[in-house]
Tab-separated table of N, CA, C and O in Angstrom:
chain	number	residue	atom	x	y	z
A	75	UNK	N	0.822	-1.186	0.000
A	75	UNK	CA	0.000	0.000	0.000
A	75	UNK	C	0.871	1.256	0.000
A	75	UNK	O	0.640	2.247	-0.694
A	76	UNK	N	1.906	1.117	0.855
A	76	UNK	CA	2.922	2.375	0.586
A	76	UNK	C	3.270	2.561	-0.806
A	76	UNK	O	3.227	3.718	-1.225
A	77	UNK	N	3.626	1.586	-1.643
A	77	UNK	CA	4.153	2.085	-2.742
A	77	UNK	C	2.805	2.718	-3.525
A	77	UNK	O	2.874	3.560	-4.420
A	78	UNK	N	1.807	2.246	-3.100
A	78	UNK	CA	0.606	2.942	-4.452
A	78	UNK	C	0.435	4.464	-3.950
A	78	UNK	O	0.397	5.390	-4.760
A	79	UNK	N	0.338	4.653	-2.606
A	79	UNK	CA	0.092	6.034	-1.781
A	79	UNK	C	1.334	6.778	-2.355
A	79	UNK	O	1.427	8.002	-2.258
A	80	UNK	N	2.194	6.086	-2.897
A	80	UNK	CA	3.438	7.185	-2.752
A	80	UNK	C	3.611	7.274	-4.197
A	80	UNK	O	4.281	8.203	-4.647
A	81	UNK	N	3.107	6.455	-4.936
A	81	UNK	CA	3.168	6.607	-6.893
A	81	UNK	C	2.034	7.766	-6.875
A	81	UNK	O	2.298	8.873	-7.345
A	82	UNK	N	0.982	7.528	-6.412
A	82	UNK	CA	-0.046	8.032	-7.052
A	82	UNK	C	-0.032	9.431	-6.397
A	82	UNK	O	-0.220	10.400	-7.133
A	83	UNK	N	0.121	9.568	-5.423
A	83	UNK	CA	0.644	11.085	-4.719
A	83	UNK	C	1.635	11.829	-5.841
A	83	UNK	O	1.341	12.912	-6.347
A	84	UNK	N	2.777	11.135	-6.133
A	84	UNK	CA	3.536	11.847	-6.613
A	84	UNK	C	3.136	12.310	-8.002
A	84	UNK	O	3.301	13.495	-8.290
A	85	UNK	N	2.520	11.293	-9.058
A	85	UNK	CA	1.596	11.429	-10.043
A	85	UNK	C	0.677	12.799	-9.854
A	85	UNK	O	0.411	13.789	-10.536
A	86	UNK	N	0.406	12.383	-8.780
A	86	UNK	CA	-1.141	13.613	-8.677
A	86	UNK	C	-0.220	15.151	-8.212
A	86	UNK	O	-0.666	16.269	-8.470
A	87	UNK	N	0.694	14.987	-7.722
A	87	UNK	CA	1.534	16.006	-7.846
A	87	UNK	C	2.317	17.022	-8.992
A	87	UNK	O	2.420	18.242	-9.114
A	88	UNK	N	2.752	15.974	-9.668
A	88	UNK	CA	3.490	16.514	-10.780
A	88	UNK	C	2.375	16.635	-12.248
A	88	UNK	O	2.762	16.928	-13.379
A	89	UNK	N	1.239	16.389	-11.931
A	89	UNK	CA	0.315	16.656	-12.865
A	89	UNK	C	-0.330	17.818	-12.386
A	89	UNK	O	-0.762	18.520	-13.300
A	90	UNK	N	-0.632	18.451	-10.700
A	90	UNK	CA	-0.882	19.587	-10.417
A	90	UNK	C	-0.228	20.532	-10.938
A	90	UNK	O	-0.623	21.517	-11.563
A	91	UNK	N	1.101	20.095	-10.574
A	91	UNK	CA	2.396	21.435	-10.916
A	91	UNK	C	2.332	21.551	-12.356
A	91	UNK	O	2.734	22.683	-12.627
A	92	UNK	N	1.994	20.875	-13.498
A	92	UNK	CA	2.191	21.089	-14.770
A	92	UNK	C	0.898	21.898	-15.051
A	92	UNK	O	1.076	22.884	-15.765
A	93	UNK	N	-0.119	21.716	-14.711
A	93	UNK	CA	-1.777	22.305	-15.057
A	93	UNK	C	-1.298	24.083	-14.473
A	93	UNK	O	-1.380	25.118	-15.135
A	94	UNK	N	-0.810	23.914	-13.049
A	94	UNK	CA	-0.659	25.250	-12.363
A	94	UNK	C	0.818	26.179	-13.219
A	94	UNK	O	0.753	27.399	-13.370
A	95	UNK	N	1.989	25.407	-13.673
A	95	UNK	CA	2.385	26.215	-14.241
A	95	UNK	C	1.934	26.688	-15.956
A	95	UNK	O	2.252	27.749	-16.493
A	96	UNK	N	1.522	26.119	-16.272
A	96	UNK	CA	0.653	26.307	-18.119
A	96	UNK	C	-0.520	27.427	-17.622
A	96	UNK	O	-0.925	28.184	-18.504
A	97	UNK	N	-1.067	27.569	-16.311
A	97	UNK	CA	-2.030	28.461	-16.030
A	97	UNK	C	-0.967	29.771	-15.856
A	97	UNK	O	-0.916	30.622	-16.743
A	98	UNK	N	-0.400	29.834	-15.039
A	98	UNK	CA	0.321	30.825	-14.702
A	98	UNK	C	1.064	31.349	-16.182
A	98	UNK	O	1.017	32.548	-16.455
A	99	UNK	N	1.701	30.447	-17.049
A	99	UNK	CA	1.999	30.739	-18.234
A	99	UNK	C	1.212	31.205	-18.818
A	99	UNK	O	1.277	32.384	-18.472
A	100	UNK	N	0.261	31.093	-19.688
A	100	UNK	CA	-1.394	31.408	-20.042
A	100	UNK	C	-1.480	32.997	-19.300
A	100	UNK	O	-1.734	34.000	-19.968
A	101	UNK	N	-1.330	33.016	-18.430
A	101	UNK	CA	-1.417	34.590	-17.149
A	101	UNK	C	-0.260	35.632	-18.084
A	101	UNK	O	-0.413	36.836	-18.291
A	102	UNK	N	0.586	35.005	-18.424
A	102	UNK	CA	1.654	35.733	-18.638
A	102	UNK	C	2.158	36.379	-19.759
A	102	UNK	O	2.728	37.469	-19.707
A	103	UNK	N	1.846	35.352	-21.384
A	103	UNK	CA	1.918	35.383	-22.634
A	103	UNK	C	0.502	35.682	-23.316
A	103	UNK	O	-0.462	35.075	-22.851
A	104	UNK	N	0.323	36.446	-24.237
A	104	UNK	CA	-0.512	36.933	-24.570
A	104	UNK	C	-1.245	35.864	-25.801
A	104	UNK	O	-2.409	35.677	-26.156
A	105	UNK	N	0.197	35.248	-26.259
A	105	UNK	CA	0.020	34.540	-27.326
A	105	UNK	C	0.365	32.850	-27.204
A	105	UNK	O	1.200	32.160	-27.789
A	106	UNK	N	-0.753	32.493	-26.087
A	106	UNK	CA	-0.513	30.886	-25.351
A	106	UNK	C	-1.693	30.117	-25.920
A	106	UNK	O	-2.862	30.497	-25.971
A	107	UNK	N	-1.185	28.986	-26.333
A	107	UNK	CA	-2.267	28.139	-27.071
A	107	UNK	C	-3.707	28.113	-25.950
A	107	UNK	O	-4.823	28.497	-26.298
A	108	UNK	N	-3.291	27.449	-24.254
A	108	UNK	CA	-4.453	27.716	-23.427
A	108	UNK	C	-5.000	28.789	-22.986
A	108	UNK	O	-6.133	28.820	-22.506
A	109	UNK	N	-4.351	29.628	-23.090
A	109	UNK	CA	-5.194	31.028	-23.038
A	109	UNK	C	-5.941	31.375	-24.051
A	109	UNK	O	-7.040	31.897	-23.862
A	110	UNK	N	-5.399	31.110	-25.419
A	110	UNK	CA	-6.719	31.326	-26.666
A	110	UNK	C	-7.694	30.203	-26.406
A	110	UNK	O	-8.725	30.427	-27.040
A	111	UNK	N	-7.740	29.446	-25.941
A	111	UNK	CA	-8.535	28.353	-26.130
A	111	UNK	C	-9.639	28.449	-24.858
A	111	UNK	O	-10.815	28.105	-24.976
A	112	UNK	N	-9.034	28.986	-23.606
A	112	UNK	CA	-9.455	29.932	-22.254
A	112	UNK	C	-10.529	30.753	-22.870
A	112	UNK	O	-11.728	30.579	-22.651
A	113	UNK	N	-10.021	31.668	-23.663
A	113	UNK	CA	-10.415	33.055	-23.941
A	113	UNK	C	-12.153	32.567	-25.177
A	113	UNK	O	-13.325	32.939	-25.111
A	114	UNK	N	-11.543	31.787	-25.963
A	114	UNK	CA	-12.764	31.513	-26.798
A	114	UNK	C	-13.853	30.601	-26.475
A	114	UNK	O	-14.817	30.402	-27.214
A	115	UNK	N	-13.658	30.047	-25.320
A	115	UNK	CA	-14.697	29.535	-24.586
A	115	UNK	C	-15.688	30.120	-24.087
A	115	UNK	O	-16.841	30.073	-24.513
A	116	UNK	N	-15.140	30.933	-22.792
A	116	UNK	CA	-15.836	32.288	-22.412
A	116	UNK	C	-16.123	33.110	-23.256
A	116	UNK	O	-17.100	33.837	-23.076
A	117	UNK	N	-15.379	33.204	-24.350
A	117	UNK	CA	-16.356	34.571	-25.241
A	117	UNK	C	-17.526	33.680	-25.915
A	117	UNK	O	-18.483	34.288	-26.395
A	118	UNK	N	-17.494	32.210	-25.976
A	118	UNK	CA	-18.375	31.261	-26.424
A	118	UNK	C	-19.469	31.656	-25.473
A	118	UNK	O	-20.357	32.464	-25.746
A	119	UNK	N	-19.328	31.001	-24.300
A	119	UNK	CA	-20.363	30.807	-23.346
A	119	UNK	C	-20.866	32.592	-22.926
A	119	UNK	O	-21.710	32.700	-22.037
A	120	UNK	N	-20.335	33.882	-23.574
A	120	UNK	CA	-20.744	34.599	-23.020
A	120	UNK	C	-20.501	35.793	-21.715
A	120	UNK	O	-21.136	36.725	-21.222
A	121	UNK	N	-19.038	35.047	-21.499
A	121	UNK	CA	-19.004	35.684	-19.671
A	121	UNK	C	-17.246	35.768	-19.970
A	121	UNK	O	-16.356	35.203	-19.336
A	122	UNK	N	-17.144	36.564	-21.009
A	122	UNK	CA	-15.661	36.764	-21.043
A	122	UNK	C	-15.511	38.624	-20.156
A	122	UNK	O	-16.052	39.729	-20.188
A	123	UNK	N	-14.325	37.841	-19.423
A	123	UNK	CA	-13.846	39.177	-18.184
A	123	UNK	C	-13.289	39.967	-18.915
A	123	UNK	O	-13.147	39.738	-20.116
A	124	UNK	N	-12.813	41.188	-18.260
A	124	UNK	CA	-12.199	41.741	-18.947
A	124	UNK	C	-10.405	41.505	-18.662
A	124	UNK	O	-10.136	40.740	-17.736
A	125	UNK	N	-9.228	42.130	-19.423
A	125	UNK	CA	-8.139	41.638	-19.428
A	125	UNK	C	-7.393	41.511	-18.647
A	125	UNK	O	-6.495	40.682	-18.495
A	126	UNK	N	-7.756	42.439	-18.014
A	126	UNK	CA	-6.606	42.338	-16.270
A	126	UNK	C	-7.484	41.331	-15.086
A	126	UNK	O	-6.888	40.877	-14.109
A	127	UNK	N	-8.972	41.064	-15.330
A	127	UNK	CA	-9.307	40.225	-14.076
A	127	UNK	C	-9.256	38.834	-15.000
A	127	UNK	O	-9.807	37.938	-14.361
A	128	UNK	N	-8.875	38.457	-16.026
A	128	UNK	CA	-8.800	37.291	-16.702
A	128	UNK	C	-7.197	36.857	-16.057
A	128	UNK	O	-6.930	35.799	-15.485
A	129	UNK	N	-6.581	37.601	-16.238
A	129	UNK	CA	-5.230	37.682	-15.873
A	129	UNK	C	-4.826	37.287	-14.496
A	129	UNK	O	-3.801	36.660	-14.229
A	130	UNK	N	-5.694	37.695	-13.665
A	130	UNK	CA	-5.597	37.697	-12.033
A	130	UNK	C	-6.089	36.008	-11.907
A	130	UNK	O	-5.459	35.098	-11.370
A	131	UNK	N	-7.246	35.953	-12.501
A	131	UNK	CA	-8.467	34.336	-12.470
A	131	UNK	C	-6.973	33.486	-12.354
A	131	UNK	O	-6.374	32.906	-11.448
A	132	UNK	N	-6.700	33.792	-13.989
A	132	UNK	CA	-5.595	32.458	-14.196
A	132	UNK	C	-4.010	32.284	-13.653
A	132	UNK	O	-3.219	31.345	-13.747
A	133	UNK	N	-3.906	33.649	-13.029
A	133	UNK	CA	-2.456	33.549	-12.578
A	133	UNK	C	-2.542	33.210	-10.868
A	133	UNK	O	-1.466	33.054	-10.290
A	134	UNK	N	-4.017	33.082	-9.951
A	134	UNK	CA	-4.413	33.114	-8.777
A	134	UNK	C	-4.752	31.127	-8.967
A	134	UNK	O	-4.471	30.202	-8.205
A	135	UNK	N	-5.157	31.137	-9.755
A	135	UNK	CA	-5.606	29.523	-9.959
A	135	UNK	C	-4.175	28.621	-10.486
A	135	UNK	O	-4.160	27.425	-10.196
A	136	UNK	N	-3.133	29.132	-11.160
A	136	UNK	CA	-2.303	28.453	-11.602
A	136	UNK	C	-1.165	28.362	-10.014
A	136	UNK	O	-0.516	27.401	-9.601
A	137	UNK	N	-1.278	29.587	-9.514
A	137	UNK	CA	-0.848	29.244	-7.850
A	137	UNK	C	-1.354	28.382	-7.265
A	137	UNK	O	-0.704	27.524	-6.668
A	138	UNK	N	-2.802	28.426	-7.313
A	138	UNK	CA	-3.500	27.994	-6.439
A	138	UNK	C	-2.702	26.044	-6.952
A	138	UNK	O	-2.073	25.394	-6.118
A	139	UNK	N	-2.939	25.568	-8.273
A	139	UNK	CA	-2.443	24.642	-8.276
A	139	UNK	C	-1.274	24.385	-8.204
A	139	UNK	O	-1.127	23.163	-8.228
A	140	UNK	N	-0.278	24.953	-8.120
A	140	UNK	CA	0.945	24.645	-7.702
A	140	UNK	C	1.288	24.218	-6.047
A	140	UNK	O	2.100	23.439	-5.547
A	141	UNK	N	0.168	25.202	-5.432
A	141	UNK	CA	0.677	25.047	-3.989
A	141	UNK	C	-0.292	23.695	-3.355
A	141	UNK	O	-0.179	23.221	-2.224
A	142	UNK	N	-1.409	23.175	-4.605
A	142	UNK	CA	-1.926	22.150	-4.081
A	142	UNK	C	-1.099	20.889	-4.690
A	142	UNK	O	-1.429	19.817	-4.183
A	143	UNK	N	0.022	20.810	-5.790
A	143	UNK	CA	0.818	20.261	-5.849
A	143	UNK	C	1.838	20.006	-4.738
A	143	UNK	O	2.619	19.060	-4.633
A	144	UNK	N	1.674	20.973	-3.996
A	144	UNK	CA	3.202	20.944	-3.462
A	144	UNK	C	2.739	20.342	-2.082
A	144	UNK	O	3.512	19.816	-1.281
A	145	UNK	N	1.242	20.501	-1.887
A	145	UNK	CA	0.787	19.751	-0.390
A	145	UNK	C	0.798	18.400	-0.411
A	145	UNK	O	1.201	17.639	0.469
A	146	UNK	N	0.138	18.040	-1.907
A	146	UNK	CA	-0.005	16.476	-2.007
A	146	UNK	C	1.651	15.900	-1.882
A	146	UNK	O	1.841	15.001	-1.063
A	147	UNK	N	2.480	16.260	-2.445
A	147	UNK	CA	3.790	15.643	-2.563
A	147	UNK	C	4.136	15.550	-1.101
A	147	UNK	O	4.536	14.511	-0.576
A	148	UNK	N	3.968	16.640	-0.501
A	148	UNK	CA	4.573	16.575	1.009
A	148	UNK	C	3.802	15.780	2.124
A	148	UNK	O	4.325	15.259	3.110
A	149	UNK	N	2.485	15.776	1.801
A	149	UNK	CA	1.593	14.826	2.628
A	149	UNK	C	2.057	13.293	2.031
A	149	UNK	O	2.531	12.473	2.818
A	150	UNK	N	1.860	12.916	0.367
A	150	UNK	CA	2.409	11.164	-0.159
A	150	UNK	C	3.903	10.984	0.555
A	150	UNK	O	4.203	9.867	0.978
A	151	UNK	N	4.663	11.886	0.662
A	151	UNK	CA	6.030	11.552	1.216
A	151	UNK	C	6.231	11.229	2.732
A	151	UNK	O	7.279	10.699	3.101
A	152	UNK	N	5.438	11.481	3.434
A	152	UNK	CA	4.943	11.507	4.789
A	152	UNK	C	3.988	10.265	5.048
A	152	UNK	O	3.814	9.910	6.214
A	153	UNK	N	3.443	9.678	4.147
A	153	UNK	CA	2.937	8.291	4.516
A	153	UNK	C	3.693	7.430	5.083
A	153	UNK	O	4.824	7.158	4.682
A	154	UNK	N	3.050	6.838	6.225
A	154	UNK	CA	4.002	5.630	6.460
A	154	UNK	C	3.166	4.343	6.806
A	154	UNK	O	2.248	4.641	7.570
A	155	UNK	N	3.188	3.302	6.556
A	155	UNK	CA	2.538	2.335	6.757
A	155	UNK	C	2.681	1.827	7.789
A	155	UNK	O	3.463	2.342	8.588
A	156	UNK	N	1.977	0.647	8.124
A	156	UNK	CA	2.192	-0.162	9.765
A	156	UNK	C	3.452	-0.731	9.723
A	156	UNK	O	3.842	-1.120	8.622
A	157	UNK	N	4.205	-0.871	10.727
A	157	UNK	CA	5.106	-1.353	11.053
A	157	UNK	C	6.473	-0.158	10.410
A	157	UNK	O	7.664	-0.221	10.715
A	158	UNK	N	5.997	0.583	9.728
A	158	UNK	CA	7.154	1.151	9.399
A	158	UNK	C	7.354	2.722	10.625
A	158	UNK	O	6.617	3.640	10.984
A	159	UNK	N	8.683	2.317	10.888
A	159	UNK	CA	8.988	3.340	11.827
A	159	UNK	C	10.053	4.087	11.539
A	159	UNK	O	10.693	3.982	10.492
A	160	UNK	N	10.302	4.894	12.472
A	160	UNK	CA	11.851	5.673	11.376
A	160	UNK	C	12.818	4.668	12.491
A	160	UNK	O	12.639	4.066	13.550
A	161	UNK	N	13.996	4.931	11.457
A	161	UNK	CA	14.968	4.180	11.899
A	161	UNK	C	15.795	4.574	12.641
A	161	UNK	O	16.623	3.732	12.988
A	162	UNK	N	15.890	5.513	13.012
A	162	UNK	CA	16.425	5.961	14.722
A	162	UNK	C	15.861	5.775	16.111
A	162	UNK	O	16.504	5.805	17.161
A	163	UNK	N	14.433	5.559	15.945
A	163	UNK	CA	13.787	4.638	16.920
A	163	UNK	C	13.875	3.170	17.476
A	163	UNK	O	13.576	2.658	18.555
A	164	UNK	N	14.561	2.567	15.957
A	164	UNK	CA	14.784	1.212	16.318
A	164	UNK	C	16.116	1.019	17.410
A	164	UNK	O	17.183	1.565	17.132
A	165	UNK	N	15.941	0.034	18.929
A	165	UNK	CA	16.834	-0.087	19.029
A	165	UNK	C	18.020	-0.741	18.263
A	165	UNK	O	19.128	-0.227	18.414
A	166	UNK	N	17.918	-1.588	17.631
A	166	UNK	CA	18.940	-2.261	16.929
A	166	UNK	C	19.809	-1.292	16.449
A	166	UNK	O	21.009	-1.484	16.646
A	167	UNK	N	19.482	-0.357	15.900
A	167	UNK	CA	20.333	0.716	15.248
A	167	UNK	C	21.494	1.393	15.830
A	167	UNK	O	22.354	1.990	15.182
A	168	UNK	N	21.440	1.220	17.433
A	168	UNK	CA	22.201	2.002	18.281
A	168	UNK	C	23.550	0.920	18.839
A	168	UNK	O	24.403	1.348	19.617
């Protein structure tokens, strides 16, 4: 079970950090494939912001996923299963 908690954590990590930095990128370049593709949706559906709070949306959300990248990695790395203890606790070690 440790090893799946600790694949799939890290997975779900480094797929946060890639979504959150392409957002933050998108925030930044005027001329980003997901930001046109951002942008023509909302002007699709109707409810396109204007340029500086479009800017804020996606550069506040591309944080936002980075720093939920960076919780999952630090919480999957912090799993520990039964019986596993750290190894300065063990007497044998001493």
């Amino acid at each position: 079970m440790y090893k799946a908690v600790t694949v799939f954590s890290t997975l779900a990590a480094v797929v946060t950090f890639l979504i959150g930095f392409t957002l933050v990128d998108a925030a930044t370049l005027q001329i980003s494939f997901v930001r046109t593709i951002i942008v023509y949706l909302l002007d699709n559906a109707g409810i396109l912001p204007p340029e500086d709070v479009l800017v804020a949306i996606l550069a506040i959300t591309g944080v936002g996923f980075i720093l939920l990248g960076t919780a999952v990695y630090v919480l999957g790395t912090r799993f520990r299963g039964q019986g596993m203890g750290k190894s300065q606790d063990d007497p044998s070690e001493t």
